[in-house]
Short mmCIF file of C-alpha atoms in Angstrom, two decimals:
data_model
loop_
_atom_site.label_atom_id
_atom_site.label_comp_id
_atom_site.label_asym_id
_atom_site.label_seq_id
_atom_site.Cartn_x
_atom_site.Cartn_y
_atom_site.Cartn_z
CA MET A 1 0.00 0.00 0.00
CA MET A 2 2.87 2.33 0.82
CA ILE A 3 4.57 1.70 -2.54
CA SER A 4 1.47 2.59 -4.57
CA ASN A 5 1.07 5.84 -2.61
CA VAL A 6 4.71 6.81 -3.33
CA TRP A 7 4.29 5.73 -6.94
CA ALA A 8 1.20 7.94 -7.29
CA LYS A 9 3.10 10.92 -5.86
CA ILE A 10 5.98 10.37 -8.30
CA VAL A 11 3.60 10.09 -11.25
CA GLY A 12 1.74 13.21 -10.09
CA PHE A 13 4.98 15.14 -9.71
CA LEU A 14 6.18 14.07 -13.17
CA SER A 15 2.80 15.03 -14.64
CA LEU A 16 3.06 18.44 -12.98
CA VAL A 17 6.58 18.95 -14.38
CA ALA A 18 5.44 17.88 -17.86
CA ALA A 19 2.45 20.26 -17.69
CA LEU A 20 4.66 23.15 -16.58
CA LEU A 21 7.17 22.47 -19.36
CA GLY A 22 4.34 22.27 -21.87
CA ALA A 23 2.92 25.59 -20.65
CA ALA A 24 6.36 27.20 -20.81
CA LEU A 25 6.84 25.87 -24.35
CA LEU A 26 3.49 27.27 -25.47
CA PHE A 27 4.30 30.61 -23.84
CA VAL A 28 7.69 30.83 -25.57
CA ALA A 29 6.19 29.77 -28.90
CA GLY A 30 3.55 32.49 -28.56
CA GLN A 31 6.22 35.10 -27.83
CA ARG A 32 8.22 33.92 -30.82
CA ASP A 33 5.19 34.21 -33.09
CA ARG A 34 4.40 37.71 -31.79
CA ALA A 35 8.01 38.76 -32.26
CA ARG A 36 8.04 37.36 -35.80
CA GLU A 37 4.80 39.20 -36.58
CA ALA A 38 6.20 42.46 -35.18
CA ALA A 39 9.36 42.03 -37.26
CA ASN A 40 7.33 41.45 -40.43
CA LEU A 41 5.25 44.54 -39.68
CA ALA A 42 8.40 46.62 -39.16
CA LYS A 43 9.86 45.35 -42.45
CA ALA A 44 6.67 46.20 -44.33
CA GLU A 45 6.61 49.68 -42.79
CA ALA A 46 10.25 50.23 -43.76
CA ARG A 47 9.54 49.12 -47.35
CA SER A 48 6.57 51.48 -47.60
CA LYS A 49 8.60 54.41 -46.24
CA SER A 50 11.36 53.61 -48.70
CA ALA A 51 8.88 53.54 -51.58
CA VAL A 52 7.46 56.91 -50.52
CA LEU A 53 10.95 58.42 -50.31
CA ASP A 54 11.83 57.04 -53.75
CA ALA A 55 8.65 58.52 -55.22
CA GLU A 56 9.35 61.90 -53.60
CA ARG A 57 12.90 61.88 -54.97
CA ALA A 58 11.59 61.10 -58.46
CA ILE A 59 9.04 63.93 -58.20
CA ASP A 60 11.71 66.39 -57.03
CA LYS A 61 14.01 65.34 -59.87
CA ALA A 62 11.22 65.76 -62.45
CA ARG A 63 10.36 69.20 -61.06
CA ALA A 64 14.01 70.29 -61.24
CA GLU A 65 14.31 69.06 -64.82
CA ALA A 66 11.07 70.81 -65.81
CA ARG A 67 12.25 74.02 -64.15
CA GLU A 68 15.60 73.86 -66.01
CA HIS A 69 13.84 73.20 -69.30
CA SER A 70 11.45 76.09 -68.74
CA GLN A 71 14.32 78.44 -67.93
CA GLU A 72 16.20 77.29 -71.01
CA VAL A 73 13.18 77.90 -73.24
CA GLN A 74 12.74 81.35 -71.70
CA ARG A 75 16.42 82.20 -72.28
CA GLU A 76 16.11 81.14 -75.93
CA ALA A 77 12.98 83.25 -76.32
CA ASP A 78 14.73 86.25 -74.77
CA LYS A 79 17.70 85.88 -77.15
CA ARG A 80 15.55 85.99 -80.29
CA PRO A 81 15.70 89.23 -82.26
CA ALA A 82 12.66 91.48 -81.94
CA ALA A 83 11.76 90.83 -85.58
CA GLU A 84 11.36 87.11 -84.92
CA ARG A 85 9.35 87.46 -81.73
CA PRO A 86 5.61 86.96 -81.88
CA THR A 87 3.59 90.16 -81.80
CA GLY A 88 0.93 88.81 -79.53
CA SER A 89 -1.83 89.23 -82.13
CA PHE A 90 -2.00 85.49 -82.78
CA ARG A 91 -5.14 84.48 -81.02
CA ARG A 92 -7.15 81.41 -81.58
#
């Protein structure tokens, strides 16, 4: 009778240890999944910020090129002799 009581305590203790290890494993796995999800979210946010910056750089470059072209056209128009300039009477 004494041996079965000791045996039951040992089995109960081992069951408790197994349950605690299982709970710890589930807890760690949950943390890992949350950390992985947070990392993926941070990567996606970084990619979107990078795309926005690239688009803004392209817009700034296009504006600068358009401004240079406009200034060049104006310089050419200013250099034309008065005889070749339009009189302003050409209306549609």
